[in-house]
Structures are given as C-alpha cells and as structure tokens.
Short mmCIF file of C-alpha atoms in Angstrom, two decimals:
data_model
loop_
_atom_site.label_atom_id
_atom_site.label_comp_id
_atom_site.label_asym_id
_atom_site.label_seq_id
_atom_site.Cartn_x
_atom_site.Cartn_y
_atom_site.Cartn_z
CA UNK A 1 -0.05 0.31 0.17
CA UNK A 2 2.96 2.35 -0.60
CA UNK A 3 1.54 3.67 -3.61
CA UNK A 4 -1.82 4.96 -2.18
CA UNK A 5 -2.06 8.53 -1.67
CA UNK A 6 -5.43 9.48 -0.11
CA UNK A 7 -7.70 11.96 -2.02
CA UNK A 8 -9.07 15.21 0.06
CA UNK A 9 -11.98 15.45 -2.08
CA UNK A 10 -14.86 15.93 -0.57
CA UNK A 11 -16.22 13.33 0.93
CA UNK A 12 -19.77 13.48 1.07
CA UNK A 13 -21.04 15.37 -2.49
CA UNK A 14 -23.55 12.79 -3.08
CA UNK A 15 -23.83 8.99 -3.40
CA UNK A 16 -22.03 8.52 -6.68
CA UNK A 17 -19.00 10.71 -6.00
CA UNK A 18 -18.76 9.04 -2.65
CA UNK A 19 -18.51 5.61 -3.95
CA UNK A 20 -15.74 6.84 -6.32
CA UNK A 21 -13.60 8.62 -3.71
CA UNK A 22 -13.60 6.20 -1.41
CA UNK A 23 -12.23 3.60 -3.82
CA UNK A 24 -9.96 1.43 -2.63
CA UNK A 25 -7.03 -0.67 -4.93
CA UNK A 26 -6.90 -4.29 -4.34
CA UNK A 27 -3.81 -5.18 -4.94
CA UNK A 28 -1.60 -6.25 -1.80
CA UNK A 29 -4.86 -6.45 0.34
CA UNK A 30 -5.43 -9.92 1.87
CA UNK A 31 -8.21 -12.02 -0.24
CA UNK A 32 -8.43 -15.50 1.63
CA UNK A 33 -10.04 -15.56 5.13
CA UNK A 34 -8.07 -17.70 7.55
CA UNK A 35 -9.50 -18.93 10.57
CA UNK A 36 -7.98 -17.54 14.35
CA UNK A 37 -6.36 -15.21 15.73
CA UNK A 38 -6.75 -11.91 17.86
CA UNK A 39 -7.76 -8.58 16.73
CA UNK A 40 -6.42 -5.62 18.62
CA UNK A 41 -8.09 -2.36 17.83
CA UNK A 42 -8.22 1.12 19.18
CA UNK A 43 -11.17 2.32 21.25
CA UNK A 44 -11.46 6.31 22.28
CA UNK A 45 -14.10 6.33 24.90
CA UNK A 46 -15.58 3.52 27.31
CA UNK A 47 -19.34 3.59 27.40
CA UNK A 48 -21.06 3.64 30.67
CA UNK A 49 -23.79 1.03 29.10
CA UNK A 50 -23.02 -1.55 26.48
CA UNK A 51 -27.29 -2.43 25.75
CA UNK A 52 -27.57 -0.89 22.30
CA UNK A 53 -31.14 -1.69 22.53
CA UNK A 54 -31.43 0.88 25.38
CA UNK A 55 -28.61 3.29 24.22
CA UNK A 56 -28.13 3.43 20.43
CA UNK A 57 -25.28 4.81 19.96
CA UNK A 58 -21.98 4.52 17.81
CA UNK A 59 -20.06 4.49 21.19
CA UNK A 60 -21.80 1.58 22.46
CA UNK A 61 -22.48 -0.34 18.82
CA UNK A 62 -18.87 -0.47 18.14
CA UNK A 63 -18.02 -2.88 20.97
CA UNK A 64 -21.66 -4.40 21.23
CA UNK A 65 -22.84 -5.03 17.57
CA UNK A 66 -20.28 -8.20 17.59
CA UNK A 67 -22.33 -9.42 20.52
CA UNK A 68 -25.76 -8.02 20.18
CA UNK A 69 -27.28 -8.25 16.69
CA UNK A 70 -30.42 -6.38 14.90
CA UNK A 71 -32.98 -7.51 12.56
CA UNK A 72 -31.59 -6.74 10.11
CA UNK A 73 -27.86 -4.96 9.19
CA UNK A 74 -27.21 -2.32 6.37
CA UNK A 75 -25.82 -3.59 2.91
CA UNK A 76 -24.16 -2.05 -0.20
CA UNK A 77 -26.03 -4.46 -2.86
CA UNK A 78 -29.05 -5.95 -0.71
CA UNK A 79 -32.98 -5.22 -1.15
CA UNK A 80 -33.73 -1.86 -0.01
CA UNK A 81 -30.14 -1.35 1.51
CA UNK A 82 -30.82 -4.16 4.23
CA UNK A 83 -29.13 -8.48 4.58
CA UNK A 84 -30.83 -10.45 6.60
CA UNK A 85 -29.32 -11.02 10.76
CA UNK A 86 -31.88 -12.52 13.05
CA UNK A 87 -34.66 -12.00 10.79
CA UNK A 88 -35.14 -13.60 7.50
CA UNK A 89 -37.37 -11.56 5.76
CA UNK A 90 -39.94 -8.07 6.62
CA UNK A 91 -43.57 -6.92 4.93
CA UNK A 92 -45.46 -4.53 5.87
CA UNK A 93 -49.09 -4.53 5.66
CA UNK A 94 -50.46 -2.09 2.99
CA UNK A 95 -52.90 -0.04 5.90
CA UNK A 96 -49.17 0.52 8.05
CA UNK A 97 -50.73 -0.90 11.19
CA UNK A 98 -48.94 -3.98 10.81
CA UNK A 99 -45.06 -5.23 9.86
CA UNK A 100 -44.14 -9.41 10.17
CA UNK A 101 -41.31 -10.83 10.35
CA UNK A 102 -39.79 -14.34 9.92
CA UNK A 103 -37.31 -14.66 12.34
CA UNK A 104 -33.70 -17.06 11.59
CA UNK A 105 -34.10 -20.30 13.30
CA UNK A 106 -31.50 -22.40 15.39
CA UNK A 107 -30.40 -19.64 16.90
CA UNK A 108 -29.03 -19.17 20.64
CA UNK A 109 -28.15 -16.68 23.01
CA UNK A 110 -24.87 -17.00 24.30
CA UNK A 111 -25.91 -19.27 27.71
CA UNK A 112 -27.11 -21.36 25.55
CA UNK A 113 -30.92 -20.84 25.64
CA UNK A 114 -32.67 -20.66 22.37
CA UNK A 115 -33.84 -17.27 20.23
CA UNK A 116 -37.30 -17.03 20.07
CA UNK A 117 -39.78 -14.26 18.70
CA UNK A 118 -40.78 -13.93 22.34
CA UNK A 119 -37.55 -12.07 23.33
CA UNK A 120 -38.42 -9.52 19.78
CA UNK A 121 -41.62 -8.80 21.25
CA UNK A 122 -40.01 -8.31 24.83
CA UNK A 123 -36.52 -6.25 23.05
CA UNK A 124 -39.27 -4.03 21.27
CA UNK A 125 -42.05 -3.42 23.64
CA UNK A 126 -40.18 -3.09 27.18
CA UNK A 127 -37.23 -1.43 25.62
CA UNK A 128 -37.02 -0.23 22.44
CA UNK A 129 -40.12 1.79 22.71
CA UNK A 130 -39.94 3.31 26.57
CA UNK A 131 -36.63 3.21 27.28
CA UNK A 132 -33.91 3.57 23.95
CA UNK A 133 -33.17 7.04 23.45
CA UNK A 134 -34.40 6.61 19.59
CA UNK A 135 -36.78 3.92 19.30
CA UNK A 136 -39.22 6.25 21.93
CA UNK A 137 -39.68 8.20 18.81
CA UNK A 138 -39.66 5.58 15.83
CA UNK A 139 -41.51 3.15 17.68
CA UNK A 140 -43.81 5.63 19.28
CA UNK A 141 -46.98 4.08 18.44
CA UNK A 142 -46.29 0.25 18.56
CA UNK A 143 -48.94 -1.03 20.41
CA UNK A 144 -48.38 -5.36 20.53
CA UNK A 145 -45.97 -8.02 19.19
CA UNK A 146 -47.87 -10.93 18.49
CA UNK A 147 -45.69 -13.45 18.26
CA UNK A 148 -48.04 -17.12 16.48
CA UNK A 149 -45.04 -19.14 16.70
CA UNK A 150 -41.43 -19.16 17.53
CA UNK A 151 -39.88 -17.47 14.41
CA UNK A 152 -42.71 -14.77 14.06
CA UNK A 153 -43.03 -10.99 15.01
CA UNK A 154 -46.29 -9.58 14.30
CA UNK A 155 -45.56 -5.50 15.00
CA UNK A 156 -49.25 -3.81 15.70
CA UNK A 157 -49.47 -0.14 15.44
CA UNK A 158 -51.63 2.20 16.77
CA UNK A 159 -51.75 4.56 14.38
CA UNK A 160 -50.32 4.13 10.35
CA UNK A 161 -46.93 3.52 10.45
CA UNK A 162 -44.49 4.35 7.52
CA UNK A 163 -42.96 0.84 6.36
CA UNK A 164 -40.04 2.76 4.97
CA UNK A 165 -39.46 4.39 8.12
CA UNK A 166 -39.83 0.84 10.27
CA UNK A 167 -37.40 -0.39 7.81
CA UNK A 168 -34.76 2.13 7.37
CA UNK A 169 -34.36 1.83 11.35
CA UNK A 170 -33.67 -2.42 11.23
CA UNK A 171 -29.87 -1.30 11.46
CA UNK A 172 -29.56 0.89 14.36
CA UNK A 173 -32.92 0.19 16.44
CA UNK A 174 -33.16 -3.23 16.47
CA UNK A 175 -30.61 -4.89 18.88
CA UNK A 176 -32.67 -8.10 20.07
CA UNK A 177 -31.31 -8.76 23.87
CA UNK A 178 -32.93 -12.08 26.00
CA UNK A 179 -36.21 -11.72 27.75
CA UNK A 180 -35.49 -14.18 30.15
CA UNK A 181 -32.31 -12.22 31.51
CA UNK A 182 -33.66 -8.52 31.80
CA UNK A 183 -37.62 -9.81 32.69
CA UNK A 184 -37.08 -9.79 36.59
CA UNK A 185 -35.56 -6.64 38.21
CA UNK A 186 -35.32 -2.94 36.18
CA UNK A 187 -33.58 -3.13 33.14
CA UNK A 188 -31.69 0.01 33.71
CA UNK A 189 -30.26 -1.63 36.26
CA UNK A 190 -29.26 -5.46 35.09
CA UNK A 191 -26.26 -6.64 35.26
CA UNK A 192 -25.91 -7.37 31.46
CA UNK A 193 -26.21 -4.12 30.30
CA UNK A 194 -22.39 -3.35 31.44
CA UNK A 195 -21.71 -7.27 30.72
CA UNK A 196 -24.10 -8.02 27.24
CA UNK A 197 -25.79 -12.07 26.25
CA UNK A 198 -26.41 -11.79 22.85
CA UNK A 199 -26.93 -13.90 19.91
CA UNK A 200 -23.57 -12.99 17.65
CA UNK A 201 -20.82 -13.77 16.75
CA UNK A 202 -18.49 -12.89 20.04
CA UNK A 203 -18.90 -13.38 23.65
CA UNK A 204 -18.26 -10.40 26.14
CA UNK A 205 -14.95 -11.74 27.71
CA UNK A 206 -13.82 -8.65 30.46
CA UNK A 207 -13.67 -5.40 31.00
CA UNK A 208 -10.55 -3.47 32.92
CA UNK A 209 -11.04 0.03 33.08
CA UNK A 210 -8.81 2.07 31.33
CA UNK A 211 -7.26 -0.48 29.73
CA UNK A 212 -9.14 -2.74 27.49
CA UNK A 213 -12.57 -4.61 25.99
CA UNK A 214 -12.21 -7.98 25.31
CA UNK A 215 -14.31 -10.07 22.87
CA UNK A 216 -13.90 -14.06 22.16
CA UNK A 217 -15.32 -16.16 19.30
CA UNK A 218 -19.19 -17.75 19.94
CA UNK A 219 -18.70 -21.18 18.73
CA UNK A 220 -22.35 -21.76 18.64
CA UNK A 221 -23.05 -18.94 16.43
CA UNK A 222 -25.18 -19.42 13.48
CA UNK A 223 -23.45 -18.41 10.51
CA UNK A 224 -21.73 -21.26 9.67
CA UNK A 225 -18.26 -21.08 9.49
CA UNK A 226 -18.15 -17.51 11.52
CA UNK A 227 -16.55 -16.04 13.15
CA UNK A 228 -13.22 -16.44 12.00
CA UNK A 229 -11.41 -14.43 14.81
CA UNK A 230 -10.51 -15.85 17.66
CA UNK A 231 -10.37 -12.74 19.96
CA UNK A 232 -11.00 -8.75 19.42
CA UNK A 233 -9.44 -6.67 21.78
CA UNK A 234 -10.54 -3.08 22.15
CA UNK A 235 -7.25 -1.35 23.67
CA UNK A 236 -8.51 2.21 25.27
CA UNK A 237 -6.52 5.01 23.68
CA UNK A 238 -8.05 7.85 24.14
CA UNK A 239 -5.38 10.25 22.80
CA UNK A 240 -6.34 9.92 19.10
CA UNK A 241 -2.70 10.96 18.55
CA UNK A 242 -1.30 7.35 20.00
CA UNK A 243 -3.53 5.38 17.27
CA UNK A 244 -1.12 6.10 14.66
CA UNK A 245 2.28 5.03 16.71
CA UNK A 246 0.60 2.24 17.87
CA UNK A 247 -0.47 0.90 14.49
CA UNK A 248 3.13 1.65 12.89
CA UNK A 249 4.27 0.12 15.83
CA UNK A 250 2.37 -2.90 14.93
CA UNK A 251 0.54 -3.07 18.51
CA UNK A 252 -2.60 -2.45 17.11
CA UNK A 253 -4.32 -3.30 13.98
CA UNK A 254 -7.12 -1.22 13.50
CA UNK A 255 -8.14 2.14 13.79
CA UNK A 256 -11.64 2.93 13.40
CA UNK A 257 -13.88 5.99 13.05
CA UNK A 258 -10.89 8.12 12.56
CA UNK A 259 -8.87 7.27 16.03
CA UNK A 260 -5.74 8.33 13.25
CA UNK A 261 -6.06 12.27 12.78
CA UNK A 262 -6.80 13.66 10.08
CA UNK A 263 -3.40 15.57 9.58
CA UNK A 264 -1.72 11.99 10.04
CA UNK A 265 -3.41 10.34 7.22
CA UNK A 266 -1.47 11.13 4.17
CA UNK A 267 1.72 10.36 5.80
CA UNK A 268 0.32 7.30 7.47
CA UNK A 269 -0.79 6.15 4.17
CA UNK A 270 2.32 5.65 2.70
CA UNK A 271 3.91 3.51 5.73
CA UNK A 272 4.19 0.24 4.27
CA UNK A 273 1.89 -2.35 5.36
CA UNK A 274 -1.04 0.03 6.72
CA UNK A 275 -3.82 0.95 4.36
CA UNK A 276 -6.06 4.20 4.83
CA UNK A 277 -10.20 2.76 3.99
CA UNK A 278 -13.03 5.94 3.00
CA UNK A 279 -15.61 3.29 2.87
CA UNK A 280 -17.77 1.54 5.38
CA UNK A 281 -19.61 4.49 7.14
CA UNK A 282 -21.97 5.67 4.48
CA UNK A 283 -24.79 4.97 6.48
CA UNK A 284 -23.12 6.78 9.03
CA UNK A 285 -22.99 10.33 8.49
CA UNK A 286 -22.53 12.76 11.28
CA UNK A 287 -23.42 16.51 11.23
CA UNK A 288 -22.20 18.84 13.00
CA UNK A 289 -24.28 21.40 13.91
CA UNK A 290 -24.75 24.35 16.24
CA UNK A 291 -27.49 23.96 19.21
CA UNK A 292 -28.92 26.77 19.86
CA UNK A 293 -30.87 27.92 23.61
CA UNK A 294 -34.36 29.55 22.32
CA UNK A 295 -34.79 30.40 25.55
CA UNK A 296 -32.21 32.64 25.52
CA UNK A 297 -33.98 36.23 24.38
CA UNK A 298 -31.41 36.97 21.88
CA UNK A 299 -31.30 33.82 20.28
CA UNK A 300 -35.42 33.55 19.96
CA UNK A 301 -34.59 36.29 17.64
CA UNK A 302 -34.60 35.16 14.17
CA UNK A 303 -32.47 38.30 12.78
CA UNK A 304 -29.92 36.83 15.42
CA UNK A 305 -29.86 33.30 14.34
CA UNK A 306 -29.52 34.53 10.65
CA UNK A 307 -26.44 36.69 11.81
CA UNK A 308 -24.72 33.79 13.61
CA UNK A 309 -25.39 31.83 10.35
CA UNK A 310 -24.09 34.73 8.26
CA UNK A 311 -20.91 34.63 10.36
CA UNK A 312 -19.44 30.59 10.08
CA UNK A 313 -17.60 30.43 7.11
CA UNK A 314 -18.82 26.85 6.34
CA UNK A 315 -16.23 26.42 3.40
CA UNK A 316 -13.38 27.31 5.80
CA UNK A 317 -14.45 25.19 8.21
CA UNK A 318 -14.69 22.08 5.74
CA UNK A 319 -11.08 23.11 4.63
CA UNK A 320 -8.91 24.09 7.80
CA UNK A 321 -11.26 21.51 10.46
CA UNK A 322 -11.93 18.61 8.46
CA UNK A 323 -9.03 19.32 6.04
CA UNK A 324 -11.06 18.84 3.08
CA UNK A 325 -12.75 15.04 4.41
CA UNK A 326 -16.06 16.60 4.73
CA UNK A 327 -18.81 18.82 3.00
CA UNK A 328 -20.32 21.77 3.51
CA UNK A 329 -24.37 21.20 4.88
CA UNK A 330 -27.36 23.19 3.43
CA UNK A 331 -29.87 21.47 6.11
CA UNK A 332 -30.57 18.75 8.60
CA UNK A 333 -30.54 16.22 5.62
CA UNK A 334 -27.19 15.48 4.07
CA UNK A 335 -26.16 15.82 0.49
CA UNK A 336 -25.36 12.10 0.10
CA UNK A 337 -28.54 10.76 0.58
CA UNK A 338 -29.99 10.76 -2.63
CA UNK A 339 -33.78 10.22 -1.80
CA UNK A 340 -34.52 13.09 0.86
CA UNK A 341 -31.96 15.44 0.56
CA UNK A 342 -32.77 18.75 -1.27
CA UNK A 343 -30.44 21.36 -2.66
CA UNK A 344 -33.58 24.08 -2.80
CA UNK A 345 -33.59 25.60 0.76
CA UNK A 346 -32.61 28.74 1.96
CA UNK A 347 -29.29 29.50 2.81
CA UNK A 348 -27.06 31.93 4.47
CA UNK A 349 -23.75 32.92 2.39
CA UNK A 350 -20.75 33.83 4.62
CA UNK A 351 -21.03 37.69 5.08
CA UNK A 352 -19.83 39.27 8.09
CA UNK A 353 -21.21 42.53 7.36
CA UNK A 354 -24.84 41.06 6.40
CA UNK A 355 -23.87 39.58 9.85
CA UNK A 356 -23.48 42.92 11.48
CA UNK A 357 -26.46 44.83 9.45
CA UNK A 358 -28.42 42.62 10.95
CA UNK A 359 -28.10 42.39 14.78
CA UNK A 360 -27.98 46.69 14.38
CA UNK A 361 -31.49 45.96 12.60
CA UNK A 362 -32.53 43.61 15.94
CA UNK A 363 -31.04 46.30 18.49
CA UNK A 364 -27.64 44.98 19.37
CA UNK A 365 -25.94 47.52 19.02
CA UNK A 366 -22.01 47.08 20.23
CA UNK A 367 -21.07 48.41 23.66
CA UNK A 368 -18.37 50.44 24.17
CA UNK A 369 -15.71 47.26 24.45
CA UNK A 370 -17.14 46.45 20.85
CA UNK A 371 -19.62 43.33 22.21
CA UNK A 372 -23.32 42.89 21.96
CA UNK A 373 -24.10 40.30 24.31
CA UNK A 374 -22.27 37.21 26.21
CA UNK A 375 -22.99 33.70 25.37
CA UNK A 376 -22.17 30.98 27.14
CA UNK A 377 -20.80 28.37 23.86
CA UNK A 378 -19.97 24.55 24.72
CA UNK A 379 -17.97 22.45 22.58
CA UNK A 380 -18.81 18.76 22.47
CA UNK A 381 -15.97 17.20 23.56
CA UNK A 382 -16.28 13.81 21.16
CA UNK A 383 -13.78 14.55 18.59
CA UNK A 384 -10.81 17.24 17.91
CA UNK A 385 -13.24 18.73 15.76
CA UNK A 386 -15.90 19.86 16.85
CA UNK A 387 -13.82 20.86 19.64
CA UNK A 388 -11.83 22.66 17.01
CA UNK A 389 -14.81 24.26 15.72
CA UNK A 390 -16.15 25.44 19.00
CA UNK A 391 -12.65 27.57 18.86
CA UNK A 392 -13.31 28.69 15.37
CA UNK A 393 -17.02 29.66 15.84
CA UNK A 394 -15.74 31.70 19.04
CA UNK A 395 -13.66 33.90 16.86
CA UNK A 396 -16.19 33.89 14.10
CA UNK A 397 -18.82 35.57 17.13
CA UNK A 398 -16.28 37.69 18.44
CA UNK A 399 -16.13 39.37 14.21
CA UNK A 400 -19.81 40.08 14.82
CA UNK A 401 -19.47 42.00 18.75
CA UNK A 402 -20.60 38.55 20.07
CA UNK A 403 -18.45 37.41 23.44
CA UNK A 404 -18.79 33.90 23.50
CA UNK A 405 -17.06 32.37 26.45
CA UNK A 406 -16.30 28.58 26.03
CA UNK A 407 -17.26 25.86 28.67
CA UNK A 408 -15.35 22.83 27.76
CA UNK A 409 -16.93 19.60 29.32
CA UNK A 410 -16.00 16.17 29.58
CA UNK A 411 -18.52 13.50 27.76
CA UNK A 412 -20.84 13.09 30.63
CA UNK A 413 -20.97 16.84 31.72
CA UNK A 414 -21.42 17.78 28.49
CA UNK A 415 -24.78 15.63 28.06
CA UNK A 416 -26.17 16.90 31.29
CA UNK A 417 -25.26 20.77 30.92
CA UNK A 418 -27.10 20.99 27.57
CA UNK A 419 -29.60 18.08 27.66
CA UNK A 420 -30.92 17.49 30.99
CA UNK A 421 -30.02 21.24 32.75
CA UNK A 422 -29.95 23.46 29.74
CA UNK A 423 -27.24 25.44 30.92
CA UNK A 424 -25.68 26.65 27.45
CA UNK A 425 -26.66 28.95 25.27
CA UNK A 426 -24.94 27.61 22.07
CA UNK A 427 -24.05 23.93 21.77
CA UNK A 428 -22.02 22.07 19.27
CA UNK A 429 -22.72 18.76 18.50
CA UNK A 430 -22.30 15.84 16.08
CA UNK A 431 -26.11 14.31 15.50
CA UNK A 432 -26.03 11.78 12.71
CA UNK A 433 -28.16 10.96 10.21
CA UNK A 434 -29.23 7.36 9.60
CA UNK A 435 -30.52 7.45 6.53
CA UNK A 436 -34.56 8.50 7.58
CA UNK A 437 -35.17 12.19 8.87
CA UNK A 438 -37.20 10.36 11.35
CA UNK A 439 -34.67 8.98 13.38
CA UNK A 440 -32.29 10.85 14.93
CA UNK A 441 -32.97 13.89 12.81
CA UNK A 442 -35.92 15.43 13.36
CA UNK A 443 -35.49 15.06 17.22
CA UNK A 444 -33.37 17.60 17.02
CA UNK A 445 -35.90 20.24 16.39
CA UNK A 446 -39.24 19.06 16.85
CA UNK A 447 -40.81 20.52 20.42
CA UNK A 448 -42.12 18.06 23.28
CA UNK A 449 -39.04 16.04 23.52
CA UNK A 450 -38.53 15.21 27.25
CA UNK A 451 -35.36 16.34 29.17
CA UNK A 452 -32.57 14.09 29.61
CA UNK A 453 -32.94 12.52 26.13
CA UNK A 454 -29.18 13.16 24.45
CA UNK A 455 -29.28 14.84 20.95
CA UNK A 456 -32.55 16.37 21.38
CA UNK A 457 -34.20 19.36 20.63
CA UNK A 458 -33.53 20.52 23.84
CA UNK A 459 -33.10 24.52 22.97
CA UNK A 460 -36.59 25.41 23.91
CA UNK A 461 -37.67 25.67 20.41
CA UNK A 462 -41.24 25.19 19.45
CA UNK A 463 -42.76 25.91 15.95
CA UNK A 464 -46.59 24.46 15.64
CA UNK A 465 -46.05 24.59 11.48
CA UNK A 466 -43.03 22.37 12.06
CA UNK A 467 -43.76 19.94 14.40
CA UNK A 468 -47.42 19.39 12.54
CA UNK A 469 -44.95 18.94 9.29
CA UNK A 470 -42.94 16.25 11.08
CA UNK A 471 -46.24 14.66 12.64
CA UNK A 472 -47.63 14.33 8.87
CA UNK A 473 -44.72 12.66 7.59
CA UNK A 474 -44.79 10.56 10.35
CA UNK A 475 -48.26 9.18 9.24
CA UNK A 476 -47.30 9.44 5.64
CA UNK A 477 -47.13 5.73 4.02
CA UNK A 478 -47.00 6.81 0.36
CA UNK A 479 -43.01 6.82 -0.01
CA UNK A 480 -43.36 9.64 -2.64
CA UNK A 481 -45.69 11.80 -0.63
CA UNK A 482 -43.29 11.18 2.64
CA UNK A 483 -40.00 11.88 0.91
CA UNK A 484 -41.60 15.14 -0.46
CA UNK A 485 -42.84 16.24 3.25
CA UNK A 486 -39.03 15.63 4.13
CA UNK A 487 -37.62 17.74 1.52
CA UNK A 488 -40.46 20.44 2.76
CA UNK A 489 -38.89 19.94 6.43
CA UNK A 490 -35.45 20.62 5.28
CA UNK A 491 -36.72 24.14 3.92
CA UNK A 492 -38.69 25.04 7.35
CA UNK A 493 -35.72 24.69 8.59
CA UNK A 494 -32.68 25.83 6.66
CA UNK A 495 -35.43 29.04 7.08
CA UNK A 496 -36.45 29.29 10.63
CA UNK A 497 -33.01 27.90 12.03
CA UNK A 498 -34.27 26.02 15.25
CA UNK A 499 -30.20 25.28 14.98
CA UNK A 500 -27.70 25.87 11.93
CA UNK A 501 -25.68 23.14 10.10
CA UNK A 502 -22.69 23.40 9.06
CA UNK A 503 -20.83 21.01 7.75
CA UNK A 504 -21.10 17.06 7.45
CA UNK A 505 -18.76 14.45 7.53
CA UNK A 506 -17.92 10.94 7.37
CA UNK A 507 -15.04 8.55 9.19
CA UNK A 508 -11.34 6.91 8.15
CA UNK A 509 -9.90 3.43 9.00
CA UNK A 510 -6.54 2.54 8.97
CA UNK A 511 -5.74 -1.06 9.08
CA UNK A 512 -2.80 -3.29 8.85
CA UNK A 513 -2.84 -4.89 4.92
CA UNK A 514 -3.23 -8.27 6.84
CA UNK A 515 -7.22 -7.49 7.88
CA UNK A 516 -9.67 -8.83 5.90
CA UNK A 517 -13.34 -7.60 4.78
CA UNK A 518 -12.72 -4.16 6.27
CA UNK A 519 -15.71 -1.97 5.13
CA UNK A 520 -17.87 -4.12 2.82
CA UNK A 521 -21.18 -2.35 4.06
CA UNK A 522 -22.06 1.19 5.10
CA UNK A 523 -22.42 0.56 8.73
CA UNK A 524 -18.86 -1.36 9.25
CA UNK A 525 -17.45 -0.55 11.57
CA UNK A 526 -20.92 -1.33 14.00
CA UNK A 527 -22.01 -4.64 12.45
CA UNK A 528 -20.71 -7.42 13.60
CA UNK A 529 -17.93 -8.84 11.99
CA UNK A 530 -18.30 -11.87 11.79
CA UNK A 531 -16.09 -12.65 8.59
CA UNK A 532 -13.59 -10.28 9.23
CA UNK A 533 -10.27 -11.81 9.65
CA UNK A 534 -6.21 -11.76 9.54
CA UNK A 535 -4.01 -13.45 7.34
CA UNK A 536 -1.21 -15.35 7.79
#
C-alpha cells in the first residue's frame, strides 16, 4: 500500500461521488479468509452502558454490535439496502398498521437458551419503545407484538406507521436482547447492560477500566464457519495521536472512526503494511451543528440566528477543521442521501457585514468594548473536530460583536449540561443521520422531547407548523409523499434556523494490510465483524 495517496476530495457530495472517491486498490490486500487470531484495535472511549437496545449510539455499537445483533444490517447491494441478521424477511401491511418479521431458526443466546420471537416482542415493547433514546420516537405507536410461533413476530401499530421508516430503522434500532435475562428487575439496572449477552459472533469476555475490552469467539454462532477471529481486543487509547504510533509499532492492527488524526493520514498512507480506508461509514453520516438555546431572549430572535449563520464560513471550516474530509451542509439532511436530500433550501452565505447589519437591525448595538452581548458556548468533547470548531466559532462570533465564553466539559458533564440542565446558550453537536429523517433528525427540532434525552431538541424551540409537518410525515404511508414532506421539512428548518447545520462528515479507518473484509457494508465499523479475518 505504499503507493497509495488518499484523496482529499469532498467525501459527501453525493452517493456516486462518495463511492468513486472511496474506491480502494485491491492489490496487496489479504484475500483468503483464515480462521483464528486476535484483532487488536483502538478504542477512544469507554461507554457506561453497553446495551445497544437502550443506547443506540455508535460508541456503544462499536463494541456491542459484535455481541448483540439486530433484525437486519445495512448492505451495499441488498434489497432496500438491507441484509438479514436475526430476521430473514420483513413485510409491511398496506394499511401501515402491522409489520411481519420471519426470524432465523437455530439461533442461540450466548448462555445456550434458544432465541425466539418472544425475545423480539420483549425487546420492542419493553426497551425500544419506552427506553431507547431513538426508538421511543420511531416505535411510539407500537401497540403490541404478536408471536403466533417462535419464528414469527408481528408488530401491531395503533396508528398507520410508514414501513419505509421501520425498515430504515432496523440496522440501528432493532438490537434484540434476551427476555429471560431482562424480564426480572429494573431493565436499566440489569448487570447485562455492562456485560452483554447476545446472539452475535462474539461473546463479552472482560473489561478492564482504562485498559481494554475483550470479546471471544462464539463457537455456537449461527453463521456457517463464522466468526473467523478468535478474539477482539479494544485497547483504550483516549489520546487519538497515539493510534498512529500504535499502528506503526504493530501494537494494534486497526483504528476506526478516524482514531488516526486527519492530519496524519497522508503520511501514514505511505507506510508499508498499512492501508487507509474511507468506505464503510456511508450509513453513519455525522452532522456538525450549532445547537441553540431559544430560552435566551437574543437567540429567540430570528435575525440573531441569521446573523450567526452568516458569520460562519462553512468552506473555511471544511478546509481547515476537517482538512477537506467533509462537505458543507445546507440543512438537516446530508447531501449524500439520494432519497430525501434537497438543495432547494434557504442559505446564508458567509457575510460578516450582513451579519453585523442584522444584529444592528435587531437592536443589539455594540457597547464600548465592542461587544453586543455574551453567550456561553459548549463544544461537544467527542471529537477533535467539534472542539476545534468551538474555537473557530468563538472567533467568528467575536467578529460580529458576540462574546462567546467557551465551556469545555467531559462527555458526561456536557450531556448533562446541554440535554438535562439546559445550561448553555450555544452548543456544538455531532448528531448522526441514519438514513431517514425520522431517525435521530426530526428529534433535533421538534418540541415536547422530555428533558434528559441526548441529541434532541433541548433548546426550547417550538414551532407548531414544523411540529405538524413532522407529525404528518410520520404517518404518511406513501413513499413519494413522505419524501416530499421531508423536503419541505428541510426548507422550514433552513429558513427558521432552530439550529445551524454547518458541515457533514464521515470517518476513516486505518488498518494493517493483514486485516481482511473491512468496509464491506455501509455501517461496517458498527456491524458484527463475523467475516472479518487476519491473514497469516
């Protein structure tokens, strides 16, 4: 791989360009799967809860998707972009009131008990709907799950629910957990949340705080001859600059989720024995947004929000913060989504003079110190890029007379401050677009979300017309009409600016060239890795 130089072309300018820009040469890659071996990779965080049925987030999926499986997984070439996992087939009723899943036979939980439709019904009704951060919206109208036999689960909805939405939600929101483990006691306090029991190709081995997670091969896995690996070790490396050194020293064999800093990619792509992969994240588009607390009088003024939007040089952010590995955003749906995205939305070009004029019109005149007012700005601590953008935004706001005071917290304190205590004026957030606006996107702007729900509208924004549009789309069964409604949704969000979409980006993996079957589905880093292997 020493002759490969990674492209810095915009990664998210449409599906066709994305696939073209991420195509990788195959010469020198390991081709013949081999059984056995220990895969060691970098992990930059330690989730407090490893149950993906409760916490649907990439930090949890990264580890637990190998242990706890979903009904279906994303696929580059499968029908409707899906591949079977615990479900072999799925079909929605014409009236939108039911969805039937035919389940895989012969599957066992890691403790030897059989997997049945009762587990699916329990997971959906007792966890996804009431407890899951994203499922409580998607499955809000789920009334019952009938189980006519051990291999059939029929979801019954109280209101017509688009099957397109349910289908799109399967990879991220349908992690199935064992009923017999969770039916006694409070689900949130179950020890299995930290030592998961699943049906996946790997079993939870052990966790040493600050050191590693260890997963071991499930010898009773339903996949023929899978998994190939004996063990997966997640070595905790919170300092991202250490991932590149660990790869070069052959201490680890894989660094996913851009664990190698973007600034190091060009150099490391030339190191013999290492490969840089930009595929495998197409179903996990991150969005850089400015979250706004509308309880603050100044920020409730549309002219002020427009001024802030005009003060942000999105092109500069893409080139400087993301070193070109991103795209500018126009609204709440990313450009690489071929179905829902529309460019026909209001935009606010970088224009400092216009921003200052809008603030003057709004009545916020500069004081003797040059400032109009001060704000508390909380950048999300999860990525270098969100923290760097926080520094940039502070400077951009200073240019229009807004004094932004940075407050840097760790992950737990940030989530509490923004999503529970509402102790912020502006926050930098990285929500994920998961292939459908109803999944982790509309929740960012609709009102009525309970306090404490992460990555949701906790800024006090309320727009009855937008809420009505979201509600209408959630019950529209016709795919074309539903798509049109979400295009209107994008226009309304871009015009009223409940939040400001700045950029959208994907991730990079770096691996030793002995690691095979990397990036072979759009959610590879958070899929089950049953077919991942190490060549001798």
